[in-house]
JSON list of C-alpha atoms and ligand atoms in Angstrom, two decimals:
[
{"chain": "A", "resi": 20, "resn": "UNK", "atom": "CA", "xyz": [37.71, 174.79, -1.28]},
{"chain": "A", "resi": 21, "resn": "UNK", "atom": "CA", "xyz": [40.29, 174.16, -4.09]},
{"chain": "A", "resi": 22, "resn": "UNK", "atom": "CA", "xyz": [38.91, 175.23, -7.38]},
{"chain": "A", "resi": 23, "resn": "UNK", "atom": "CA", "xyz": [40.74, 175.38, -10.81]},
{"chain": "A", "resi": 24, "resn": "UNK", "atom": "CA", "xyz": [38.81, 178.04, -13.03]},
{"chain": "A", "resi": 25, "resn": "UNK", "atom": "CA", "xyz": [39.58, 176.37, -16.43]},
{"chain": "A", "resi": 26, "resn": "UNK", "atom": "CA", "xyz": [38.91, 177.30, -20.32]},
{"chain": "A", "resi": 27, "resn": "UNK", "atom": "CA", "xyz": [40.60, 178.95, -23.10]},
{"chain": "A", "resi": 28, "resn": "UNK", "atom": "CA", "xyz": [42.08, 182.30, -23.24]},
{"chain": "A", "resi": 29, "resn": "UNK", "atom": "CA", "xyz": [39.86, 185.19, -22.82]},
{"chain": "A", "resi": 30, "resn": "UNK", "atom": "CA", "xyz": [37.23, 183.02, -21.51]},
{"chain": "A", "resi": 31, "resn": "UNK", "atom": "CA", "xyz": [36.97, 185.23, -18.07]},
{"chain": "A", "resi": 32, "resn": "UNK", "atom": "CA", "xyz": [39.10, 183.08, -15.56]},
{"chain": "A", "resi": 33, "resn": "UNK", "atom": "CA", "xyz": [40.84, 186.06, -14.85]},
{"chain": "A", "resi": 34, "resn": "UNK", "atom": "CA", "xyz": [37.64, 187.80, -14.13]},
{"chain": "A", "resi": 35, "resn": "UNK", "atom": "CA", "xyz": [35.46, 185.26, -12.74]},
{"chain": "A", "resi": 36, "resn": "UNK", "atom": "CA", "xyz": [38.70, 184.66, -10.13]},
{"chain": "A", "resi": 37, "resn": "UNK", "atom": "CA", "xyz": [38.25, 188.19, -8.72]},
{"chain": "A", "resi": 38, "resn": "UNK", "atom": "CA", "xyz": [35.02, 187.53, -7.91]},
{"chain": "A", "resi": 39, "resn": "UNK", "atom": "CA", "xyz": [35.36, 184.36, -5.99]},
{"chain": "A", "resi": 40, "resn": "UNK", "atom": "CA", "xyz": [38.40, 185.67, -4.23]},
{"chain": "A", "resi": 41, "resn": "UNK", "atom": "CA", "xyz": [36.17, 188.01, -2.94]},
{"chain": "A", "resi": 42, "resn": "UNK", "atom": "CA", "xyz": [33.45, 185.41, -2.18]},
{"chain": "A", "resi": 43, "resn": "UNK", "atom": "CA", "xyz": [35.00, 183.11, -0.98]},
{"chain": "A", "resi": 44, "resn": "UNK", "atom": "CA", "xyz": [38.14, 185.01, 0.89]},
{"chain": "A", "resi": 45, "resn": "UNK", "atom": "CA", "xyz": [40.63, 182.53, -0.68]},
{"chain": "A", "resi": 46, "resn": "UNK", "atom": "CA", "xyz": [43.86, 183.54, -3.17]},
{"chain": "A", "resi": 47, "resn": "UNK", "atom": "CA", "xyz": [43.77, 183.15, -6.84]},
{"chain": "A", "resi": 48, "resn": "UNK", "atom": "CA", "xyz": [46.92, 181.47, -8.11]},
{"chain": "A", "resi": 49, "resn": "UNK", "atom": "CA", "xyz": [47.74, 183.24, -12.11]},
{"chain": "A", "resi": 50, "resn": "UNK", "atom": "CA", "xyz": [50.37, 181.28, -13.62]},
{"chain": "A", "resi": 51, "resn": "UNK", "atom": "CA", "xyz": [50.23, 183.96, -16.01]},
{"chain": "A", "resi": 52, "resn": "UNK", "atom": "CA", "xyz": [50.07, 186.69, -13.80]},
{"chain": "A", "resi": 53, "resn": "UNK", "atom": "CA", "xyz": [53.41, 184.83, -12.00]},
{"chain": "A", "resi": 54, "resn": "UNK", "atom": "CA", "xyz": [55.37, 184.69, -14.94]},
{"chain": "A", "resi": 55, "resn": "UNK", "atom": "CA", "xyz": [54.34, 188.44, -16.04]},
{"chain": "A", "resi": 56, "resn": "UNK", "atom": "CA", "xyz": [55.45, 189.68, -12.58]},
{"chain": "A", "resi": 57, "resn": "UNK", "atom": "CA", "xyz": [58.84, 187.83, -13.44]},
{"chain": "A", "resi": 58, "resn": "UNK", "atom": "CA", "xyz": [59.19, 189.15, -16.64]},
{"chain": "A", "resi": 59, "resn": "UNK", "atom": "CA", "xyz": [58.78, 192.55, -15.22]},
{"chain": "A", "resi": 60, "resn": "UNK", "atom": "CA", "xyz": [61.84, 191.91, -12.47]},
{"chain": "A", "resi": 61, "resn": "UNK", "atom": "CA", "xyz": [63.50, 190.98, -15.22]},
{"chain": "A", "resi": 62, "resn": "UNK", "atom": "CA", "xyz": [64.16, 187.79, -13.91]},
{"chain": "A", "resi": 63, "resn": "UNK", "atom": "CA", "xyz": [66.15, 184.98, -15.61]},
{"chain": "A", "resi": 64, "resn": "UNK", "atom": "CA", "xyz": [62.90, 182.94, -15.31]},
{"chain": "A", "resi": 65, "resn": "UNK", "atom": "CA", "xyz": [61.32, 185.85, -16.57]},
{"chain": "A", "resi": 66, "resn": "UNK", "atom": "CA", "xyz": [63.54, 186.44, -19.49]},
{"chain": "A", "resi": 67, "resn": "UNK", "atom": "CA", "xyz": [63.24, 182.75, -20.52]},
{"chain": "A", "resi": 68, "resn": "UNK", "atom": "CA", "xyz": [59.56, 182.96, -20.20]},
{"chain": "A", "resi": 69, "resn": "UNK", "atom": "CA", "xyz": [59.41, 185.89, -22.23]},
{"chain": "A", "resi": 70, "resn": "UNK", "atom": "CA", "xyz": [59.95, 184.76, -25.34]},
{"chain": "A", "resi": 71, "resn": "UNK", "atom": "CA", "xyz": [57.54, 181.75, -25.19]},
{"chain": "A", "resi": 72, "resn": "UNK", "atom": "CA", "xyz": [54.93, 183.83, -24.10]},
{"chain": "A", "resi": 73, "resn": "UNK", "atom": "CA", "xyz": [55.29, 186.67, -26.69]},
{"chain": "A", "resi": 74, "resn": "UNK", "atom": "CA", "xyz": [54.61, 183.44, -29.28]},
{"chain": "A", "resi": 75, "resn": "UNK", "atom": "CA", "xyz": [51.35, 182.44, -27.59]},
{"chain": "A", "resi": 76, "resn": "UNK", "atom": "CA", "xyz": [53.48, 178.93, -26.88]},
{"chain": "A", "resi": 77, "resn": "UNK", "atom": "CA", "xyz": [53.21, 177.22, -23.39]},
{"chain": "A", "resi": 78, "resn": "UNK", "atom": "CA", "xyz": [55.98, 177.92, -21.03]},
{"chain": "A", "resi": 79, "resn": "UNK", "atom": "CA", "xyz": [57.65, 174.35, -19.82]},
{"chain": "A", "resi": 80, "resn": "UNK", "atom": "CA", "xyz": [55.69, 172.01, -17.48]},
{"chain": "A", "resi": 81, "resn": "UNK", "atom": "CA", "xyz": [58.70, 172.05, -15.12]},
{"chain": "A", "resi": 82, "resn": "UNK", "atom": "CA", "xyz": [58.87, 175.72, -14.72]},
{"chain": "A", "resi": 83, "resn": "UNK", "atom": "CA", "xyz": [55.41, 176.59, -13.98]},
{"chain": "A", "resi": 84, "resn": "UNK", "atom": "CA", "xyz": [54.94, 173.10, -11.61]},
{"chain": "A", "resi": 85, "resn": "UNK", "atom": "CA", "xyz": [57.64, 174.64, -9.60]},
{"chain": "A", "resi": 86, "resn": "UNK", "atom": "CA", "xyz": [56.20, 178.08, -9.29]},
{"chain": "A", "resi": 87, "resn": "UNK", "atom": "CA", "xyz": [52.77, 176.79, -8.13]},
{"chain": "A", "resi": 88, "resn": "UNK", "atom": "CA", "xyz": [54.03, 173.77, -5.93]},
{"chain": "A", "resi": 89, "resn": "UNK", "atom": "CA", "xyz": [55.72, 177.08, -3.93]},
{"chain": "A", "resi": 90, "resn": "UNK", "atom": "CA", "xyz": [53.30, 179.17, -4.21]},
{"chain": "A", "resi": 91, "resn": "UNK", "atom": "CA", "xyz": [50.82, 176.43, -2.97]},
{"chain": "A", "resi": 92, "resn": "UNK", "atom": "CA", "xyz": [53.04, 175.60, 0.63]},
{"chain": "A", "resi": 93, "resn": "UNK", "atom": "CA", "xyz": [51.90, 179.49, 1.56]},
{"chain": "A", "resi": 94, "resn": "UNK", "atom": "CA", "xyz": [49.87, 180.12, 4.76]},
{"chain": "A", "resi": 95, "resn": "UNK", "atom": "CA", "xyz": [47.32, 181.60, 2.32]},
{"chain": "A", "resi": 96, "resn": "UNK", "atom": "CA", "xyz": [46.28, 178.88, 0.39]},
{"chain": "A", "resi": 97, "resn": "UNK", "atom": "CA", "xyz": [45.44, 176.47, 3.38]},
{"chain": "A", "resi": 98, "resn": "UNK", "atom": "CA", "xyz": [41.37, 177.04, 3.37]},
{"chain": "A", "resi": 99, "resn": "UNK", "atom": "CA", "xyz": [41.35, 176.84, -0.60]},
{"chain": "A", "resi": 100, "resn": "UNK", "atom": "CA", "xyz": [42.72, 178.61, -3.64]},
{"chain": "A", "resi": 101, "resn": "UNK", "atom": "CA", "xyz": [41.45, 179.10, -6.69]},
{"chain": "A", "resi": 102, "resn": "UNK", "atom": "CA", "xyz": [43.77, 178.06, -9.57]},
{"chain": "A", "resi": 103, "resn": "UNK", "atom": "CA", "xyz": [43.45, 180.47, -13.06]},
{"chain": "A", "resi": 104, "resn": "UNK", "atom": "CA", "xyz": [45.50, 179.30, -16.16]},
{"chain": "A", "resi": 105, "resn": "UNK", "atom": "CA", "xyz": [46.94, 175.88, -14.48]},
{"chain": "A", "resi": 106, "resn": "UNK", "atom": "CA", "xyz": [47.20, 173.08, -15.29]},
{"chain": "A", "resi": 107, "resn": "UNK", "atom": "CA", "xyz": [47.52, 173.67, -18.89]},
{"chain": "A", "resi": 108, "resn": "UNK", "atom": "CA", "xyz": [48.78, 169.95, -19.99]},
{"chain": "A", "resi": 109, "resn": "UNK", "atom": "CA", "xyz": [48.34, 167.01, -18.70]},
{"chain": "A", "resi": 110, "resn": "UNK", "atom": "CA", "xyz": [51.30, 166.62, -17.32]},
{"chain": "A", "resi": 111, "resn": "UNK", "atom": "CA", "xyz": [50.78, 169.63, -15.27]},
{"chain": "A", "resi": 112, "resn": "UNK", "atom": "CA", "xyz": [47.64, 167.93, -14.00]},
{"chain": "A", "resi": 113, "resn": "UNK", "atom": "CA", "xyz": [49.39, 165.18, -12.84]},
{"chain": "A", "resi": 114, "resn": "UNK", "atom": "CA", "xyz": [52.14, 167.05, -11.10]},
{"chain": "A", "resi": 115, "resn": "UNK", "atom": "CA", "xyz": [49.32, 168.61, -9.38]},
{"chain": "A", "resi": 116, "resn": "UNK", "atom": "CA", "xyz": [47.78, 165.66, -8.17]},
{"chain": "A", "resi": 117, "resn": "UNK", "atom": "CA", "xyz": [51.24, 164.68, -6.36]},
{"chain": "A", "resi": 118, "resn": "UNK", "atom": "CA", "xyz": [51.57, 168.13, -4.90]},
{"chain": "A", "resi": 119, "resn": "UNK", "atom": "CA", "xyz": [48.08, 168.52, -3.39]},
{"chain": "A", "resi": 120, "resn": "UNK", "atom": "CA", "xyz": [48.71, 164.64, -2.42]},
{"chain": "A", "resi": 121, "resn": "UNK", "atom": "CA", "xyz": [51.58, 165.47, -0.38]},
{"chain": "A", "resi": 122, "resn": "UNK", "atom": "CA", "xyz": [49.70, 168.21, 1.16]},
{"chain": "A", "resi": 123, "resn": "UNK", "atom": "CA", "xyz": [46.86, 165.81, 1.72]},
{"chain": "A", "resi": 124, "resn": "UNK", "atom": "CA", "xyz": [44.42, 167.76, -0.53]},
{"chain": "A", "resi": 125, "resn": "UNK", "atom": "CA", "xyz": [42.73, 167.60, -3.18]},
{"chain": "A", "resi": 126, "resn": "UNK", "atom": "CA", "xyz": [41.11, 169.57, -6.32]},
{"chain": "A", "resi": 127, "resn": "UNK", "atom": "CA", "xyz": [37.40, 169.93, -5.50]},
{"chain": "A", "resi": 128, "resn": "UNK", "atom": "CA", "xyz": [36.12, 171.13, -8.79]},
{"chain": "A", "resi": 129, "resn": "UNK", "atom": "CA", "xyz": [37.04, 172.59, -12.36]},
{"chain": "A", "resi": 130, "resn": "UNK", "atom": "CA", "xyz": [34.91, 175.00, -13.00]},
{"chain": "A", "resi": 131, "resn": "UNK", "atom": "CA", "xyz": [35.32, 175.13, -17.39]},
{"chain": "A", "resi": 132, "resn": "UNK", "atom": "CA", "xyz": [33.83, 178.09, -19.06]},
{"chain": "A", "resi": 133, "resn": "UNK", "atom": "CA", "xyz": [32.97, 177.59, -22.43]},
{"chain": "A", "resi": 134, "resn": "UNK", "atom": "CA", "xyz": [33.51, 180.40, -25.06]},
{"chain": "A", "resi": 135, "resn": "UNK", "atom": "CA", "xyz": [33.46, 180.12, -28.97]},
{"chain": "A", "resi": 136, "resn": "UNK", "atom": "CA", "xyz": [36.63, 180.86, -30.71]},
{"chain": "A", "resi": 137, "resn": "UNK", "atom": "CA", "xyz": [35.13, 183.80, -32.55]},
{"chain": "A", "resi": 138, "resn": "UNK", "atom": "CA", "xyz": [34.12, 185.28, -29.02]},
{"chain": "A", "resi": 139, "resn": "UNK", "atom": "CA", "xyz": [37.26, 184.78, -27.75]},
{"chain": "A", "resi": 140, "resn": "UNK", "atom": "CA", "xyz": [39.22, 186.64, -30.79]},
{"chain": "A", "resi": 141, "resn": "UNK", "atom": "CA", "xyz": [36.74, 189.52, -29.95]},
{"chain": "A", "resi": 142, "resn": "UNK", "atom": "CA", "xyz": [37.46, 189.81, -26.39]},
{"chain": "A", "resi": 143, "resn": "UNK", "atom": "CA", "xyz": [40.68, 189.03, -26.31]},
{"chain": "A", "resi": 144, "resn": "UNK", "atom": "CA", "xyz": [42.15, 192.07, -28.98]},
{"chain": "A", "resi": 145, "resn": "UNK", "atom": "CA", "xyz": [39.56, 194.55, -27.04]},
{"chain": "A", "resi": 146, "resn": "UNK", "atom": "CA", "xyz": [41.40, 193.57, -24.09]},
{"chain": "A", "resi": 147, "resn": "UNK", "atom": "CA", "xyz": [43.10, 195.88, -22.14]},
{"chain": "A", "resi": 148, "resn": "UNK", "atom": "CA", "xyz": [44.59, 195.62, -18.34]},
{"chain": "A", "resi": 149, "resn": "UNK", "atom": "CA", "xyz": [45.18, 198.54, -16.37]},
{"chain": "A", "resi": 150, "resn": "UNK", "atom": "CA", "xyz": [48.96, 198.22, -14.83]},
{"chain": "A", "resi": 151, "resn": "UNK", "atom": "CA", "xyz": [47.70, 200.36, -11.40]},
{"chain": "A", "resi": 152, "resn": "UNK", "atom": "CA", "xyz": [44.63, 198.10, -10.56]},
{"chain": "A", "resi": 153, "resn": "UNK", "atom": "CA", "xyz": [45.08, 195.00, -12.45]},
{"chain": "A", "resi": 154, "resn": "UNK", "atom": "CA", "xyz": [41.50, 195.98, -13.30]},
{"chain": "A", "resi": 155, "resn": "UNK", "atom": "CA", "xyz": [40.68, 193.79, -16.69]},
{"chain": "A", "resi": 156, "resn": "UNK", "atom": "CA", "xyz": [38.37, 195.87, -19.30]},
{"chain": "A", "resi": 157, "resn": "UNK", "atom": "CA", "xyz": [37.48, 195.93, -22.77]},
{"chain": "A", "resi": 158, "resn": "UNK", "atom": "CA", "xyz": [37.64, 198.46, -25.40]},
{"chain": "A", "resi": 159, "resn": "UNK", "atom": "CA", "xyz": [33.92, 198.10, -26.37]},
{"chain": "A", "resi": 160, "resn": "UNK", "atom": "CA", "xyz": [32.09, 195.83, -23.85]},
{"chain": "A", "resi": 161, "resn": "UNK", "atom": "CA", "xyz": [33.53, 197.30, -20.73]},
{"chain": "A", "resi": 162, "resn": "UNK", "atom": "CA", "xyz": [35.63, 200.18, -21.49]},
{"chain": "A", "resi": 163, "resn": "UNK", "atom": "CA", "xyz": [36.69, 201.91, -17.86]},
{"chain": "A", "resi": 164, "resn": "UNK", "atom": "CA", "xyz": [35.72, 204.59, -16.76]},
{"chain": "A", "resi": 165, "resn": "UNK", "atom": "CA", "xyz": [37.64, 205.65, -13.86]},
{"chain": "A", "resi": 166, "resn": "UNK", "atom": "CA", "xyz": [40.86, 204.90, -15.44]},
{"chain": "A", "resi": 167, "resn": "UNK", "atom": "CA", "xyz": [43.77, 206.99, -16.88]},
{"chain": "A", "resi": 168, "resn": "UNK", "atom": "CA", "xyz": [44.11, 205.86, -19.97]},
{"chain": "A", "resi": 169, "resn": "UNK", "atom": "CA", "xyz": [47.81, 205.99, -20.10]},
{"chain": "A", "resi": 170, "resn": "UNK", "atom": "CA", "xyz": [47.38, 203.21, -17.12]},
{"chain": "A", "resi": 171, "resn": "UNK", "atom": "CA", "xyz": [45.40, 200.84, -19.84]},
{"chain": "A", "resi": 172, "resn": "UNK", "atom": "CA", "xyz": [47.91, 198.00, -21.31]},
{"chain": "A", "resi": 173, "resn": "UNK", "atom": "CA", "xyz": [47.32, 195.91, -23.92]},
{"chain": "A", "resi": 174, "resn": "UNK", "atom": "CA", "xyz": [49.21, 192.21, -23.33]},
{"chain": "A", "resi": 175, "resn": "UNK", "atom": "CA", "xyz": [51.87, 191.88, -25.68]},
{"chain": "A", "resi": 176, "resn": "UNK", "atom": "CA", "xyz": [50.05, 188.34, -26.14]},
{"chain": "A", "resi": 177, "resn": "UNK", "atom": "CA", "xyz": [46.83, 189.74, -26.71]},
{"chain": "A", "resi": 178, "resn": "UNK", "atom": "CA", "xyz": [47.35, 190.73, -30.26]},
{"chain": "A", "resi": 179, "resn": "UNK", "atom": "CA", "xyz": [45.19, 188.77, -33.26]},
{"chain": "A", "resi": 180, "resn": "UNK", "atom": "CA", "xyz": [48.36, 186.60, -34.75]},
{"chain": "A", "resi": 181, "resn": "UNK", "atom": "CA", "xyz": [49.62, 185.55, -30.86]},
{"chain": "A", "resi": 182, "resn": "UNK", "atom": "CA", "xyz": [46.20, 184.85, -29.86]},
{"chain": "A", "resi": 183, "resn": "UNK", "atom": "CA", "xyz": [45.28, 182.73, -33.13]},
{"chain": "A", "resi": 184, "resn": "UNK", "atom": "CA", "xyz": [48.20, 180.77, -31.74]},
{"chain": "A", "resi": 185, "resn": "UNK", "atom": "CA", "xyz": [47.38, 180.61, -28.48]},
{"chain": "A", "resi": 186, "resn": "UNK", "atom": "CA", "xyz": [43.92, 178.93, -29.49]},
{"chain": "A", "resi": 187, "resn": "UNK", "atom": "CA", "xyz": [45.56, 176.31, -31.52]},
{"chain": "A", "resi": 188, "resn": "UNK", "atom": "CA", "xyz": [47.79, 175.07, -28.66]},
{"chain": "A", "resi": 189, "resn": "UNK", "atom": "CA", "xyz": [44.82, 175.43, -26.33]},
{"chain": "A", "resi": 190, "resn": "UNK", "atom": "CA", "xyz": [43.17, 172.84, -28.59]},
{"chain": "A", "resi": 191, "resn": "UNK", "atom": "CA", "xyz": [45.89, 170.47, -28.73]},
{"chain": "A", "resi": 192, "resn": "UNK", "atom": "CA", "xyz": [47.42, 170.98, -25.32]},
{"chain": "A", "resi": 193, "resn": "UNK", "atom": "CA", "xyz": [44.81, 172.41, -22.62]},
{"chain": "A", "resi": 194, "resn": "UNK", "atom": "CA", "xyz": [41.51, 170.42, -24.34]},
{"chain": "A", "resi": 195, "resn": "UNK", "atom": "CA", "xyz": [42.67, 166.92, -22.77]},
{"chain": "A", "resi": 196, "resn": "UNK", "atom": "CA", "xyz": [43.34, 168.40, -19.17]},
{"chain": "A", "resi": 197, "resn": "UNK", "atom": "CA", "xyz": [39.54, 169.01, -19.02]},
{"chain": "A", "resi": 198, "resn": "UNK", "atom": "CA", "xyz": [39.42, 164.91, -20.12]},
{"chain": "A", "resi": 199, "resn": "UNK", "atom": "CA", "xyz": [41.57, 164.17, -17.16]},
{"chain": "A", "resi": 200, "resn": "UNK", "atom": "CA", "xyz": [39.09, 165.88, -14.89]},
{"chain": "A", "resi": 201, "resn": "UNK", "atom": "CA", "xyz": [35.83, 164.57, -16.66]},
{"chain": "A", "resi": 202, "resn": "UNK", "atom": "CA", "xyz": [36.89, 161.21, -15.51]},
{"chain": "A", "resi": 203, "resn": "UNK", "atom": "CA", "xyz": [37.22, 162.07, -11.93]},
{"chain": "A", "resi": 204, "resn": "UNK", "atom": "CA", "xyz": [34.17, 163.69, -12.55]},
{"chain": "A", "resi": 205, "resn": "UNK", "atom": "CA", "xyz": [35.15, 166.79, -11.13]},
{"chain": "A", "resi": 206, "resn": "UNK", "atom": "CA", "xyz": [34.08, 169.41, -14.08]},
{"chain": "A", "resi": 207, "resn": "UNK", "atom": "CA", "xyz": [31.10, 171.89, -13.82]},
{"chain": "A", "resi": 208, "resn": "UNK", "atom": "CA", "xyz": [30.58, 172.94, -17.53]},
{"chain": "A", "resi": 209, "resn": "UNK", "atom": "CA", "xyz": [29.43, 176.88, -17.52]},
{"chain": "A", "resi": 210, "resn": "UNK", "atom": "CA", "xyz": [28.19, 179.17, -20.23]},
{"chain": "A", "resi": 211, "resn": "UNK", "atom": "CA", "xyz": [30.53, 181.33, -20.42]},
{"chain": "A", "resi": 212, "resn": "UNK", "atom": "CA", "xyz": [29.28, 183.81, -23.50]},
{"chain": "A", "resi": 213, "resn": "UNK", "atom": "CA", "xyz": [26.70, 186.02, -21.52]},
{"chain": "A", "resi": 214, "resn": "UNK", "atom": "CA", "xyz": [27.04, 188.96, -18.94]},
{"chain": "A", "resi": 215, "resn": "UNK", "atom": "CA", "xyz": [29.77, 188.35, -16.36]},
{"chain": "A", "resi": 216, "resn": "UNK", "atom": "CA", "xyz": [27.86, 188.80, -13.06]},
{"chain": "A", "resi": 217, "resn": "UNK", "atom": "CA", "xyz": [25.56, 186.08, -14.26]},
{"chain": "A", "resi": 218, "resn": "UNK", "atom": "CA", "xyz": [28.39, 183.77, -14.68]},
{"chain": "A", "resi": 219, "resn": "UNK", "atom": "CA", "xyz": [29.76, 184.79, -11.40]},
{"chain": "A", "resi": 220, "resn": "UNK", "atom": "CA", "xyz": [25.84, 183.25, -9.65]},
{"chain": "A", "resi": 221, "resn": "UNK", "atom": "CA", "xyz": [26.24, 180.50, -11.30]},
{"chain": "A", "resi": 222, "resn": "UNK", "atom": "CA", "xyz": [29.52, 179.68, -10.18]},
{"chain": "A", "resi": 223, "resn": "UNK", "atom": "CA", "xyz": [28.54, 180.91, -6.70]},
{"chain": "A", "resi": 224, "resn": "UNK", "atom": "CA", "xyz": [26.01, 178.81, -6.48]},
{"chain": "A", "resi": 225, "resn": "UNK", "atom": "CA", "xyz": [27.69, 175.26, -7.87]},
{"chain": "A", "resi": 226, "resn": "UNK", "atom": "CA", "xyz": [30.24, 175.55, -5.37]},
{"chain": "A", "resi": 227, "resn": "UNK", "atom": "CA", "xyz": [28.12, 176.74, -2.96]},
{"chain": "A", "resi": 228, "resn": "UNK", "atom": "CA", "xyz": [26.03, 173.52, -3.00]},
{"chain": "A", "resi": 229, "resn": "UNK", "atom": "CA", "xyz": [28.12, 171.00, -3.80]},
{"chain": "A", "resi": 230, "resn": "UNK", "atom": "CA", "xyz": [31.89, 172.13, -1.96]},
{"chain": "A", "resi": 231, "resn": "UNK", "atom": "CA", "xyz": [32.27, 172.14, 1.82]},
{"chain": "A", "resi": 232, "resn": "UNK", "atom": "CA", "xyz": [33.03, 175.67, 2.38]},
{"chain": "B", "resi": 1, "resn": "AMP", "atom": "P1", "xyz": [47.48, 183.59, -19.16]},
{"chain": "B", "resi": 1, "resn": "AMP", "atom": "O1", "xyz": [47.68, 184.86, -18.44]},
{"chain": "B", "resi": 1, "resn": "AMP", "atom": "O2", "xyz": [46.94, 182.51, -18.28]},
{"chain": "B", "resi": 1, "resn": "AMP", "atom": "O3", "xyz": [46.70, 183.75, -20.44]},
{"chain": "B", "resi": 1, "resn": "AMP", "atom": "O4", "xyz": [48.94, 183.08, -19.59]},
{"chain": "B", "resi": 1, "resn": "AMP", "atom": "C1", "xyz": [49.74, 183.84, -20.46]},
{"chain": "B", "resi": 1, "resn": "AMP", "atom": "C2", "xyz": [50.86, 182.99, -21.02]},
{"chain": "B", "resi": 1, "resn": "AMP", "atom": "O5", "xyz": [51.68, 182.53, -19.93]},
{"chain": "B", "resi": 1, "resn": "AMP", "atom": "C3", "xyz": [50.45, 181.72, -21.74]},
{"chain": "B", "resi": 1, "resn": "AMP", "atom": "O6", "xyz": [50.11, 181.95, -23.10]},
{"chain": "B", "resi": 1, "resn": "AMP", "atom": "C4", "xyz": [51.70, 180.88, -21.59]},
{"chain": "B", "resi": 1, "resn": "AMP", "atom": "O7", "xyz": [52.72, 181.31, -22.47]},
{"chain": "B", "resi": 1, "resn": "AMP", "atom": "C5", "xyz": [52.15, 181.21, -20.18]},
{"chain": "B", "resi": 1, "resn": "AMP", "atom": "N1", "xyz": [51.52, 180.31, -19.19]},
{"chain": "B", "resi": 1, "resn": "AMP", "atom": "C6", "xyz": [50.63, 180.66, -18.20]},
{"chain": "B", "resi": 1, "resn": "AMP", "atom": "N2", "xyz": [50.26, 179.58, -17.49]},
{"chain": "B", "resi": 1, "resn": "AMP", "atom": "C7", "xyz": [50.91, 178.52, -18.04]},
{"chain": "B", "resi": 1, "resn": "AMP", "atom": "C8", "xyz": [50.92, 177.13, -17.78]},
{"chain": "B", "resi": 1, "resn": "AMP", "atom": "N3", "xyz": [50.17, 176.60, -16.78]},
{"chain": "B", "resi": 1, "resn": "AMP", "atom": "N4", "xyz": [51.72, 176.34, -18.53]},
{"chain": "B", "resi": 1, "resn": "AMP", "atom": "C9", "xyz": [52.48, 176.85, -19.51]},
{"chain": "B", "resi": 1, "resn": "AMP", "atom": "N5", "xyz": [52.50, 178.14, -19.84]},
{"chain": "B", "resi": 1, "resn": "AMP", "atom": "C10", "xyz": [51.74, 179.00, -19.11]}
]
């Protein structure tokens, strides 16, 4: 089952991915979470990354189609993957579709959760990620409570100016990717502004009926 979790930051890809790896015992491919790892190896990748992503601007379509066409020839990704944060253009989207093609695959459905802006400034400066687990929480909604709190990060993207940036080239960038897969009619619209394990049944259940898995 190849899934991409799609929406705008701070929507809960991140979170709703955890639970479906779990699920569904298949890997969730972060393009963010692959350029933060190379950031912190201080790779030249990274370093070049770094500076885009500090903005809240998009990090070139030929750098991240290269890290996910590798990351997608891995033994692990052969019964399904679920894809969290790509593609972000359209481009990207159509890069995709030549990758998977040449692995004879295809994306089986884009699962879009939809969250207000206002939400999404809310969760998104309450976020914090905890650098031992990965764990995602929020100051107020979900604040941890087996934690240290010197493990408890805050992105250096998640702050109100980057992520007021972020939105606006989510609008004019990401939007249309969810176009792309509305014609193919591959996208399962979810609500995603109410408690997270609901989300996660609903999810559970679309691809549970409609994906062979
Ligand atoms: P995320 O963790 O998905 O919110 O991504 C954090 C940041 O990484 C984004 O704001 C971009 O700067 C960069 N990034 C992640 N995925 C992509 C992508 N598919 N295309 C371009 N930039 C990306």
């Amino acid at each position: 089952m190849n899934i991409i979790l799609f929406g705008p930051p701070g929507a809960g890809k991140g979170t709703q991915a955890k639970e479906l790896i779990e699920r569904f015992n298949i890997p969730q491919i972060s393009t963010g979470d692959i350029l933060r790892a190379a950031i912190a190896n201080q790779t030249p990748l990274g370093l070049e990354a770094k500076k885009l992503m500090d903005a809240g601007s998009l990090v070139g379509d030929d750098i991240v189609n290269g890290l996910v066409e590798e990351r997608l020839k891995e033994k692990d990704t052969e019964n399904g993957f679920i894809l969290d944060g790509y593609p972000r253009t359209v481009e990207q989207a159509k890069v995709l579709d030549k990758i998977l093609e040449k692995q004879e695959k295809e994306i089986d459905k884009v699962i879009a959760l939809v969250v207000e802006d206002d939400e999404i400034l809310k969760r998104i400066t309450g976020r914090r990620v905890s650098k031992k687990t990965g764990k995602i929480y929020h100051i107020i909604y979900n604040p941890p409570v087996d934690e240290n709190p010197e493990d408890l990060i805050q992105r250096d993207d998640d702050t109100e100016a980057v992520v007021i940036n972020r939105l606006k080239n989510y609008k004019a960038q990401t939007a249309p990717v969810l176009d792309y897969y509305i014609e193919k009619g591959k996208v399962a619209e979810i609500q995603g502004e109410r408690e997270s394990k609901y989300i996660t049944e609903e999810i559970i259940d679309l691809l549970e009926n409609n994906c062979n898995i």
